[in-house]
PDB file of C-alpha atoms in Angstrom:
ATOM      1  CA  MET A   7      -1.637 -47.979  13.036  1.00 56.00           C
ATOM      2  CA  PRO A   8      -0.871 -51.050  15.222  1.00 60.00           C
ATOM      3  CA  ILE A   9      -4.458 -50.996  16.478  1.00 55.00           C
ATOM      4  CA  ILE A  10      -5.826 -50.932  12.930  1.00 56.00           C
ATOM      5  CA  TYR A  11      -3.534 -53.711  11.669  1.00 54.00           C
ATOM      6  CA  ARG A  12      -3.888 -55.693  14.917  1.00 61.00           C
ATOM      7  CA  ASN A  13      -0.135 -55.630  15.386  1.00 68.00           C
ATOM      8  CA  ARG A  14       0.144 -55.286  19.148  1.00 71.00           C
ATOM      9  CA  THR A  15       3.451 -53.487  19.435  1.00 72.00           C
ATOM     10  CA  LEU A  16       4.201 -50.390  21.475  1.00 72.00           C
ATOM     11  CA  PRO A  17       6.047 -47.262  20.334  1.00 68.00           C
ATOM     12  CA  LEU A  18       8.632 -47.801  23.092  1.00 68.00           C
ATOM     13  CA  VAL A  19      10.109 -51.110  24.194  1.00 68.00           C
ATOM     14  CA  CYS A  20       9.161 -51.381  27.838  1.00 73.00           C
ATOM     15  CA  TRP A  21       8.608 -54.112  30.437  1.00 71.00           C
ATOM     16  CA  TYR A  22       5.267 -54.332  32.224  1.00 75.00           C
ATOM     17  CA  PRO A  23       4.311 -56.624  35.131  1.00 77.00           C
ATOM     18  CA  VAL A  24       1.251 -57.701  33.140  1.00 76.00           C
ATOM     19  CA  ASP A  25       0.713 -58.908  29.609  1.00 76.00           C
ATOM     20  CA  TYR A  26       0.267 -55.645  27.717  1.00 71.00           C
ATOM     21  CA  LYS A  27      -1.121 -57.440  24.644  1.00 76.00           C
ATOM     22  CA  THR A  28      -4.374 -58.296  26.357  1.00 78.00           C
ATOM     23  CA  PRO A  29      -7.478 -56.271  25.446  1.00 77.00           C
ATOM     24  CA  PHE A  30      -7.883 -52.870  27.109  1.00 79.00           C
ATOM     25  CA  VAL A  31      -4.422 -53.108  28.701  1.00 80.00           C
ATOM     26  CA  TYR A  32      -2.731 -52.681  25.337  1.00 79.00           C
ATOM     27  CA  GLU A  33      -4.878 -49.670  24.421  1.00 78.00           C
ATOM     28  CA  ILE A  34      -4.142 -47.985  27.757  1.00 83.00           C
ATOM     29  CA  ALA A  35      -0.388 -48.645  27.511  1.00 82.00           C
ATOM     30  CA  TYR A  36      -0.337 -47.451  23.920  1.00 81.00           C
ATOM     31  CA  PHE A  37      -2.185 -44.258  24.860  1.00 82.00           C
ATOM     32  CA  PHE A  38       0.158 -43.379  27.719  1.00 83.00           C
ATOM     33  CA  GLN A  39       3.269 -44.070  25.640  1.00 81.00           C
ATOM     34  CA  THR A  40       1.918 -41.843  22.874  1.00 81.00           C
ATOM     35  CA  VAL A  41       1.280 -39.047  25.384  1.00 85.00           C
ATOM     36  CA  ALA A  42       4.813 -39.496  26.741  1.00 82.00           C
ATOM     37  CA  LEU A  43       6.267 -39.185  23.235  1.00 76.00           C
ATOM     38  CA  VAL A  44       4.277 -36.012  22.585  1.00 80.00           C
ATOM     39  CA  GLN A  45       5.428 -34.506  25.887  1.00 80.00           C
ATOM     40  CA  PHE A  46       9.024 -35.410  25.143  1.00 74.00           C
ATOM     41  CA  SER A  47       8.776 -33.833  21.705  1.00 72.00           C
ATOM     42  CA  THR A  48       7.300 -30.663  23.194  1.00 78.00           C
ATOM     43  CA  LEU A  49      10.042 -30.478  25.801  1.00 73.00           C
ATOM     44  CA  PHE A  50      12.636 -31.048  23.103  1.00 69.00           C
ATOM     45  CA  MET A  51      11.424 -27.992  21.196  1.00 73.00           C
ATOM     46  CA  VAL A  52      10.798 -25.623  24.123  1.00 78.00           C
ATOM     47  CA  GLY A  53      14.394 -24.429  24.410  1.00 75.00           C
ATOM     48  CA  SER A  54      14.681 -23.711  20.707  1.00 79.00           C
ATOM     49  CA  ALA A  55      11.275 -22.014  20.608  1.00 82.00           C
ATOM     50  CA  TYR A  56      12.276 -19.774  23.531  1.00 84.00           C
ATOM     51  CA  PHE A  57      15.556 -18.894  21.856  1.00 85.00           C
ATOM     52  CA  LEU A  58      13.825 -18.276  18.525  1.00 87.00           C
ATOM     53  CA  SER A  59      11.190 -16.004  20.077  1.00 89.00           C
ATOM     54  CA  LEU A  60      13.870 -13.928  21.790  1.00 90.00           C
ATOM     55  CA  CYS A  61      15.747 -13.608  18.515  1.00 89.00           C
ATOM     56  CA  TYR A  62      12.575 -12.396  16.792  1.00 89.00           C
ATOM     57  CA  LEU A  63      12.058  -9.802  19.528  1.00 91.00           C
ATOM     58  CA  LEU A  64      15.648  -8.629  19.249  1.00 91.00           C
ATOM     59  CA  SER A  65      15.423  -8.484  15.460  1.00 91.00           C
ATOM     60  CA  GLY A  66      12.433  -6.189  15.982  1.00 90.00           C
ATOM     61  CA  GLN A  67      14.618  -4.036  18.222  1.00 91.00           C
ATOM     62  CA  PHE A  68      17.221  -3.921  15.454  1.00 91.00           C
ATOM     63  CA  ASP A  69      14.480  -2.766  13.062  1.00 90.00           C
ATOM     64  CA  ILE A  70      13.494   0.034  15.443  1.00 90.00           C
ATOM     65  CA  LEU A  71      17.127   1.070  15.800  1.00 89.00           C
ATOM     66  CA  TYR A  72      17.554   0.893  12.019  1.00 88.00           C
ATOM     67  CA  CYS A  73      14.594   3.227  11.506  1.00 86.00           C
ATOM     68  CA  SER A  74      15.854   5.662  14.157  1.00 87.00           C
ATOM     69  CA  LEU A  75      19.323   5.819  12.611  1.00 86.00           C
ATOM     70  CA  LYS A  76      18.003   6.182   9.078  1.00 86.00           C
ATOM     71  CA  ASN A  77      15.867   9.157  10.112  1.00 84.00           C
ATOM     72  CA  ILE A  78      18.317  10.675  12.574  1.00 85.00           C
ATOM     73  CA  VAL A  79      18.801  13.859  10.546  1.00 83.00           C
ATOM     74  CA  ALA A  80      15.041  14.464  10.515  1.00 82.00           C
ATOM     75  CA  THR A  81      14.968  13.875  14.278  1.00 82.00           C
ATOM     76  CA  THR A  82      17.781  16.397  14.623  1.00 83.00           C
ATOM     77  CA  TYR A  83      15.771  18.950  12.677  1.00 81.00           C
ATOM     78  CA  ILE A  84      12.820  18.422  15.012  1.00 80.00           C
ATOM     79  CA  TYR A  85      15.022  18.991  18.063  1.00 79.00           C
ATOM     80  CA  MET A  86      16.346  22.144  16.418  1.00 78.00           C
ATOM     81  CA  GLY A  87      12.799  23.455  16.063  1.00 75.00           C
ATOM     82  CA  ALA A  88      12.726  23.307  12.264  1.00 71.00           C
ATOM     83  CA  SER A  89       9.641  24.500  10.447  1.00 70.00           C
ATOM     84  CA  LYS A  90       7.278  22.300   8.493  1.00 70.00           C
ATOM     85  CA  SER A  91       8.614  23.578   5.154  1.00 75.00           C
ATOM     86  CA  GLU A  92      12.191  22.700   6.165  1.00 74.00           C
ATOM     87  CA  LEU A  93      11.148  19.176   7.110  1.00 73.00           C
ATOM     88  CA  ILE A  94       9.297  18.732   3.825  1.00 73.00           C
ATOM     89  CA  GLU A  95      12.401  19.891   1.950  1.00 74.00           C
ATOM     90  CA  LEU A  96      14.566  17.445   3.920  1.00 73.00           C
ATOM     91  CA  ARG A  97      12.123  14.617   3.237  1.00 72.00           C
ATOM     92  CA  ASP A  98      12.262  15.294  -0.500  1.00 69.00           C
ATOM     93  CA  LYS A  99      16.067  15.283  -0.424  1.00 68.00           C
ATOM     94  CA  GLU A 100      16.426  12.010   1.453  1.00 66.00           C
ATOM     95  CA  ARG A 101      13.649  10.121  -0.303  1.00 62.00           C
ATOM     96  CA  MET A 102      15.025   7.186  -2.255  1.00 58.00           C
ATOM     97  CA  PRO A 103      13.603   6.565  -5.749  1.00 49.00           C
ATOM     98  CA  ASN A 104      13.420   2.777  -5.225  1.00 53.00           C
ATOM     99  CA  GLU A 105      12.734   1.653  -1.692  1.00 61.00           C
ATOM    100  CA  GLU A 106      14.408  -1.555  -0.618  1.00 66.00           C
ATOM    101  CA  ILE A 107      12.204  -4.639  -0.577  1.00 66.00           C
ATOM    102  CA  ASN A 108      12.018  -6.265   2.863  1.00 70.00           C
ATOM    103  CA  GLU A 109      13.963  -3.404   4.381  1.00 74.00           C
ATOM    104  CA  TYR A 110      12.684  -4.358   7.827  1.00 77.00           C
ATOM    105  CA  TYR A 111      12.432  -7.896   9.110  1.00 79.00           C
ATOM    106  CA  VAL A 112       9.463  -7.828  11.503  1.00 77.00           C
ATOM    107  CA  THR A 113       8.290  -4.190  11.385  1.00 75.00           C
ATOM    108  CA  ASP A 114       7.093  -1.592   8.908  1.00 74.00           C
ATOM    109  CA  GLU A 115       8.051   2.059   8.620  1.00 74.00           C
ATOM    110  CA  LEU A 116       5.098   4.448   8.525  1.00 73.00           C
ATOM    111  CA  PRO A 117       5.387   7.978   7.069  1.00 71.00           C
ATOM    112  CA  PHE A 118       5.388  10.771   9.624  1.00 68.00           C
ATOM    113  CA  ASP A 119       2.430  13.149   9.634  1.00 66.00           C
ATOM    114  CA  LEU A 120       3.963  16.619   9.667  1.00 65.00           C
ATOM    115  CA  ASP A 121       0.659  18.157  10.765  1.00 64.00           C
ATOM    116  CA  CYS A 122       1.211  16.512  14.157  1.00 63.00           C
ATOM    117  CA  LEU A 123       4.634  18.107  14.541  1.00 61.00           C
ATOM    118  CA  PRO A 124       3.665  20.652  17.257  1.00 57.00           C
ATOM    119  CA  HIS A 125       2.543  17.787  19.505  1.00 50.00           C
ATOM    120  CA  VAL A 126       5.724  15.712  19.142  1.00 51.00           C
ATOM    121  CA  PRO A 127       8.300  17.646  21.213  1.00 53.00           C
ATOM    122  CA  ASN A 128       7.886  17.417  24.960  1.00 51.00           C
ATOM    123  CA  PRO A 129       6.592  20.761  26.284  1.00 48.00           C
ATOM    124  CA  ALA A 130       8.668  20.290  29.434  1.00 48.00           C
ATOM    125  CA  GLU A 131      11.872  20.537  27.391  1.00 50.00           C
ATOM    126  CA  THR A 132      11.940  24.306  27.131  1.00 41.00           C
ATOM    127  CA  ALA A 133      15.683  24.531  26.520  1.00 49.00           C
ATOM    128  CA  ARG A 134      16.288  22.317  23.507  1.00 55.00           C
ATOM    129  CA  PRO A 135      19.676  22.442  21.765  1.00 51.00           C
ATOM    130  CA  ARG A 136      19.678  24.825  18.830  1.00 66.00           C
ATOM    131  CA  SER A 137      22.899  24.128  16.915  1.00 79.00           C
ATOM    132  CA  PHE A 138      22.917  21.166  14.549  1.00 78.00           C
ATOM    133  CA  ARG A 139      25.793  19.405  16.289  1.00 81.00           C
ATOM    134  CA  GLU A 140      24.179  19.648  19.717  1.00 82.00           C
ATOM    135  CA  ALA A 141      20.822  18.515  18.353  1.00 83.00           C
ATOM    136  CA  PHE A 142      22.488  15.631  16.513  1.00 84.00           C
ATOM    137  CA  ASN A 143      24.243  14.434  19.664  1.00 83.00           C
ATOM    138  CA  TYR A 144      20.933  14.733  21.508  1.00 84.00           C
ATOM    139  CA  ALA A 145      19.265  12.539  18.867  1.00 85.00           C
ATOM    140  CA  LEU A 146      22.160  10.066  18.610  1.00 86.00           C
ATOM    141  CA  ARG A 147      22.445   9.370  22.332  1.00 88.00           C
ATOM    142  CA  PRO A 148      19.227   7.259  22.582  1.00 90.00           C
ATOM    143  CA  CYS A 149      20.329   5.275  19.518  1.00 88.00           C
ATOM    144  CA  VAL A 150      23.692   4.493  21.103  1.00 89.00           C
ATOM    145  CA  GLU A 151      22.017   3.456  24.363  1.00 91.00           C
ATOM    146  CA  HIS A 152      19.556   1.292  22.426  1.00 91.00           C
ATOM    147  CA  HIS A 153      22.402  -0.397  20.547  1.00 91.00           C
ATOM    148  CA  ILE A 154      24.290  -1.072  23.780  1.00 91.00           C
ATOM    149  CA  PHE A 155      21.145  -2.542  25.351  1.00 93.00           C
ATOM    150  CA  ILE A 156      20.602  -4.933  22.416  1.00 93.00           C
ATOM    151  CA  LEU A 157      24.218  -6.088  22.519  1.00 91.00           C
ATOM    152  CA  ASP A 158      24.040  -6.664  26.285  1.00 93.00           C
ATOM    153  CA  VAL A 159      20.957  -8.862  25.862  1.00 93.00           C
ATOM    154  CA  LEU A 160      22.636 -10.780  23.032  1.00 92.00           C
ATOM    155  CA  ARG A 161      25.734 -11.395  25.137  1.00 92.00           C
ATOM    156  CA  GLU A 162      23.554 -12.701  27.958  1.00 91.00           C
ATOM    157  CA  LEU A 163      21.810 -15.089  25.551  1.00 90.00           C
ATOM    158  CA  GLN A 164      25.202 -16.184  24.286  1.00 91.00           C
ATOM    159  CA  ARG A 165      26.318 -16.895  27.837  1.00 90.00           C
ATOM    160  CA  LEU A 166      23.196 -18.940  28.601  1.00 87.00           C
ATOM    161  CA  PHE A 167      22.974 -21.001  25.423  1.00 86.00           C
ATOM    162  CA  ASN A 168      26.469 -21.423  23.977  1.00 87.00           C
ATOM    163  CA  PHE A 169      27.312 -24.642  25.860  1.00 88.00           C
ATOM    164  CA  ILE A 170      23.821 -26.067  25.243  1.00 84.00           C
ATOM    165  CA  TRP A 171      24.174 -25.555  21.496  1.00 85.00           C
ATOM    166  CA  LEU A 172      27.640 -27.112  21.527  1.00 86.00           C
ATOM    167  CA  VAL A 173      26.252 -30.307  23.043  1.00 84.00           C
ATOM    168  CA  LYS A 174      23.156 -30.343  20.849  1.00 82.00           C
ATOM    169  CA  THR A 175      25.056 -29.899  17.594  1.00 83.00           C
ATOM    170  CA  PHE A 176      27.208 -32.928  18.392  1.00 83.00           C
ATOM    171  CA  VAL A 177      24.179 -34.944  19.514  1.00 80.00           C
ATOM    172  CA  VAL A 178      22.113 -34.036  16.445  1.00 80.00           C
ATOM    173  CA  THR A 179      24.993 -34.814  14.076  1.00 80.00           C
ATOM    174  CA  PHE A 180      25.624 -38.199  15.694  1.00 79.00           C
ATOM    175  CA  PHE A 181      21.925 -39.035  15.900  1.00 76.00           C
ATOM    176  CA  PHE A 182      21.369 -38.044  12.269  1.00 77.00           C
ATOM    177  CA  CYS A 183      24.079 -40.448  11.097  1.00 75.00           C
ATOM    178  CA  ILE A 184      22.923 -43.346  13.265  1.00 74.00           C
ATOM    179  CA  SER A 185      19.228 -42.863  12.518  1.00 73.00           C
ATOM    180  CA  ALA A 186      19.692 -42.650   8.768  1.00 70.00           C
ATOM    181  CA  PHE A 187      21.897 -45.740   8.821  1.00 69.00           C
ATOM    182  CA  ASN A 188      19.404 -47.575  11.023  1.00 69.00           C
ATOM    183  CA  ILE A 189      16.492 -46.721   8.729  1.00 68.00           C
ATOM    184  CA  VAL A 190      18.324 -47.919   5.609  1.00 67.00           C
ATOM    185  CA  LYS A 191      19.935 -50.966   7.202  1.00 65.00           C
ATOM    186  CA  LEU A 192      17.021 -52.337   9.180  1.00 59.00           C
ATOM    187  CA  SER A 193      14.014 -51.088   7.232  1.00 57.00           C
ATOM    188  CA  GLU A 194      13.016 -54.588   6.130  1.00 56.00           C
ATOM    189  CA  GLY A 195      12.792 -55.938   9.637  1.00 56.00           C
ATOM    190  CA  LYS A 196      11.237 -52.901  11.268  1.00 54.00           C
ATOM    191  CA  THR A 197       7.561 -52.184  11.619  1.00 60.00           C
ATOM    192  CA  PHE A 198       6.093 -48.985  10.288  1.00 65.00           C
ATOM    193  CA  LEU A 199       5.636 -47.604  13.798  1.00 62.00           C
ATOM    194  CA  LYS A 200       9.289 -47.974  14.753  1.00 66.00           C
ATOM    195  CA  LEU A 201      10.446 -46.476  11.469  1.00 70.00           C
ATOM    196  CA  PHE A 202       8.048 -43.603  12.017  1.00 72.00           C
ATOM    197  CA  SER A 203       9.387 -43.120  15.544  1.00 67.00           C
ATOM    198  CA  ILE A 204      12.997 -42.967  14.327  1.00 73.00           C
ATOM    199  CA  GLY A 205      12.069 -40.583  11.527  1.00 74.00           C
ATOM    200  CA  HIS A 206      10.134 -38.477  14.010  1.00 73.00           C
ATOM    201  CA  TYR A 207      13.144 -38.027  16.281  1.00 73.00           C
ATOM    202  CA  LEU A 208      15.338 -37.347  13.273  1.00 78.00           C
ATOM    203  CA  PHE A 209      12.979 -34.620  12.077  1.00 80.00           C
ATOM    204  CA  LEU A 210      12.875 -33.047  15.546  1.00 76.00           C
ATOM    205  CA  GLY A 211      16.652 -32.901  15.777  1.00 78.00           C
ATOM    206  CA  LEU A 212      17.086 -31.340  12.351  1.00 82.00           C
ATOM    207  CA  SER A 213      14.226 -28.898  12.960  1.00 82.00           C
ATOM    208  CA  GLU A 214      15.714 -27.716  16.230  1.00 81.00           C
ATOM    209  CA  LEU A 215      19.138 -27.259  14.690  1.00 84.00           C
ATOM    210  CA  PHE A 216      17.681 -25.362  11.736  1.00 87.00           C
ATOM    211  CA  MET A 217      15.648 -23.084  14.023  1.00 85.00           C
ATOM    212  CA  THR A 218      18.741 -22.262  16.034  1.00 86.00           C
ATOM    213  CA  CYS A 219      20.923 -21.532  13.011  1.00 88.00           C
ATOM    214  CA  TYR A 220      18.180 -19.523  11.310  1.00 89.00           C
ATOM    215  CA  ALA A 221      17.583 -17.354  14.393  1.00 89.00           C
ATOM    216  CA  SER A 222      21.324 -16.773  14.732  1.00 90.00           C
ATOM    217  CA  GLU A 223      21.483 -15.783  11.062  1.00 90.00           C
ATOM    218  CA  ILE A 224      18.734 -13.196  11.631  1.00 90.00           C
ATOM    219  CA  ILE A 225      20.679 -11.618  14.492  1.00 91.00           C
ATOM    220  CA  TYR A 226      23.919 -11.683  12.510  1.00 90.00           C
ATOM    221  CA  ILE A 227      22.342  -9.832   9.579  1.00 88.00           C
ATOM    222  CA  GLY A 228      20.547  -7.345  11.840  1.00 87.00           C
ATOM    223  CA  SER A 229      23.726  -6.480  13.745  1.00 87.00           C
ATOM    224  CA  GLN A 230      25.464  -5.623  10.477  1.00 86.00           C
ATOM    225  CA  ARG A 231      22.892  -3.080   9.354  1.00 84.00           C
ATOM    226  CA  CYS A 232      23.318  -0.379  12.029  1.00 83.00           C
ATOM    227  CA  GLY A 233      26.101   1.358  10.158  1.00 81.00           C
ATOM    228  CA  GLU A 234      24.224   0.904   6.895  1.00 81.00           C
ATOM    229  CA  ALA A 235      21.158   2.598   8.405  1.00 81.00           C
ATOM    230  CA  LEU A 236      23.192   5.611   9.467  1.00 81.00           C
ATOM    231  CA  LEU A 237      24.628   5.937   5.966  1.00 80.00           C
ATOM    232  CA  ARG A 238      21.110   5.928   4.500  1.00 80.00           C
ATOM    233  CA  SER A 239      20.380   9.238   6.220  1.00 79.00           C
ATOM    234  CA  PRO A 240      21.229  12.475   4.322  1.00 76.00           C
ATOM    235  CA  TRP A 241      24.542  12.780   6.155  1.00 74.00           C
ATOM    236  CA  HIS A 242      26.170  14.626   3.254  1.00 76.00           C
ATOM    237  CA  LEU A 243      24.100  17.738   4.006  1.00 75.00           C
ATOM    238  CA  HIS A 244      25.927  18.337   7.310  1.00 73.00           C
ATOM    239  CA  LEU A 245      29.123  16.343   6.924  1.00 72.00           C
ATOM    240  CA  ARG A 246      31.379  19.015   8.380  1.00 77.00           C
ATOM    241  CA  GLU A 247      29.546  19.164  11.729  1.00 77.00           C
ATOM    242  CA  ILE A 248      29.018  15.445  12.323  1.00 76.00           C
ATOM    243  CA  ARG A 249      31.920  13.727  10.572  1.00 78.00           C
ATOM    244  CA  ALA A 250      33.646  12.651  13.801  1.00 80.00           C
ATOM    245  CA  ASP A 251      30.429  11.301  15.359  1.00 78.00           C
ATOM    246  CA  TYR A 252      29.557   9.399  12.188  1.00 78.00           C
ATOM    247  CA  LEU A 253      32.969   7.794  11.901  1.00 81.00           C
ATOM    248  CA  LEU A 254      32.993   6.831  15.578  1.00 81.00           C
ATOM    249  CA  PHE A 255      29.579   5.162  15.371  1.00 80.00           C
ATOM    250  CA  LEU A 256      30.413   3.383  12.102  1.00 80.00           C
ATOM    251  CA  THR A 257      33.647   2.062  13.588  1.00 80.00           C
ATOM    252  CA  THR A 258      31.816   0.788  16.663  1.00 79.00           C
ATOM    253  CA  THR A 259      29.058  -0.999  14.734  1.00 79.00           C
ATOM    254  CA  GLN A 260      31.126  -2.599  11.971  1.00 79.00           C
ATOM    255  CA  HIS A 261      31.682  -5.770  14.040  1.00 81.00           C
ATOM    256  CA  ALA A 262      28.697  -8.095  13.596  1.00 83.00           C
ATOM    257  CA  PHE A 263      27.421 -10.200  16.484  1.00 88.00           C
ATOM    258  CA  GLU A 264      27.448 -13.983  16.101  1.00 88.00           C
ATOM    259  CA  PHE A 265      26.031 -16.659  18.345  1.00 89.00           C
ATOM    260  CA  THR A 266      28.520 -19.462  18.851  1.00 88.00           C
ATOM    261  CA  ALA A 267      28.380 -23.027  20.115  1.00 85.00           C
ATOM    262  CA  GLY A 268      30.744 -23.238  23.053  1.00 83.00           C
ATOM    263  CA  LYS A 269      32.616 -20.220  21.648  1.00 83.00           C
ATOM    264  CA  ILE A 270      34.150 -22.624  19.126  1.00 85.00           C
ATOM    265  CA  TYR A 271      32.224 -22.140  15.886  1.00 84.00           C
ATOM    266  CA  PRO A 272      29.434 -19.746  14.833  1.00 86.00           C
ATOM    267  CA  LEU A 273      25.838 -20.898  14.561  1.00 86.00           C
ATOM    268  CA  ARG A 274      24.650 -19.816  11.143  1.00 86.00           C
ATOM    269  CA  LEU A 275      22.970 -21.391   8.129  1.00 87.00           C
ATOM    270  CA  GLU A 276      26.382 -22.260   6.708  1.00 87.00           C
ATOM    271  CA  LYS A 277      26.984 -24.351   9.828  1.00 83.00           C
ATOM    272  CA  PHE A 278      23.650 -26.133   9.345  1.00 84.00           C
ATOM    273  CA  ARG A 279      24.618 -27.049   5.789  1.00 86.00           C
ATOM    274  CA  ALA A 280      28.037 -28.163   7.017  1.00 85.00           C
ATOM    275  CA  ILE A 281      26.428 -30.448   9.614  1.00 82.00           C
ATOM    276  CA  ILE A 282      24.164 -32.012   6.982  1.00 82.00           C
ATOM    277  CA  THR A 283      27.142 -32.533   4.661  1.00 82.00           C
ATOM    278  CA  THR A 284      29.230 -34.070   7.440  1.00 79.00           C
ATOM    279  CA  SER A 285      26.377 -36.338   8.477  1.00 76.00           C
ATOM    280  CA  PHE A 286      25.906 -37.647   4.943  1.00 77.00           C
ATOM    281  CA  SER A 287      29.649 -38.243   4.652  1.00 78.00           C
ATOM    282  CA  VAL A 288      29.668 -40.310   7.838  1.00 74.00           C
ATOM    283  CA  PHE A 289      26.487 -42.087   6.707  1.00 72.00           C
ATOM    284  CA  THR A 290      28.128 -43.011   3.388  1.00 76.00           C
ATOM    285  CA  LEU A 291      31.185 -44.271   5.242  1.00 76.00           C
ATOM    286  CA  LEU A 292      29.035 -46.481   7.478  1.00 71.00           C
ATOM    287  CA  ARG A 293      27.202 -47.935   4.483  1.00 71.00           C
ATOM    288  CA  ASN A 294      30.460 -48.697   2.667  1.00 74.00           C
ATOM    289  CA  MET A 295      31.848 -50.389   5.764  1.00 72.00           C
ATOM    290  CA  ASP A 296      28.655 -52.421   6.105  1.00 66.00           C
ATOM    291  CA  LYS A 297      28.766 -53.502   2.455  1.00 66.00           C
ATOM    292  CA  GLY A 298      32.424 -54.449   2.807  1.00 61.00           C
ATOM    293  CA  GLU A 299      31.546 -56.871   5.579  1.00 58.00           C
TER     294      GLU A 299
END
């Protein structure tokens, strides 16, 4: 835009040992400053993109665990050596009339082909448990280990990022207030390029904060659904044998996992809305103080 309108200003205020407004020198300086801004923007988003990608992967792990827990009774029947007719009868009993929309976040559940049943069990496992309780414990153990693994990874992410998000939430809130006030207060004296630069940084800060809160919300919802998945299985058919195991697992999984900023406040979409509300309140206060002067 400055090149088109012949307004020889640079995106960043910087001192050069030569006159940067001369031909060719201005174009080169403008190009390198633009590249620097793009690199800075990319670096600004790398941490959030890495965190968001890990949250998507872990939400996929929650989907896999959800599917395993929902079909745990059918898995138990397979470990018991149930016949094809028994599995078909179980499938008809546990089939829900109206399947939930968006039941899984990043995966899909495919129906099991019962004709492939003889190839599913491992031939090396010649001594499989035969009673329902033993087979159920055999099927539940991988689910428990999977749940523990997901929680361990989430705790490690919490340890790595909690202080970073504490600093960034304060920085983004402060920068949002100052930038909005600067745009409104000094818009008449600013060039389009500088206003665009301020708005660009403002958009980056809000985008990063939203990505973080949205990814944390995904994990929070996924961690709540483990007990719900177990209750979706036809547990009532064998309640007497597995009541204690069901209650123990439900008690363990009823506490949802939340990412926090500095272990002070949770990072969720409610927090993002609260930051926007607080920023506008401070912005209104600054405008009223400016008008009073």
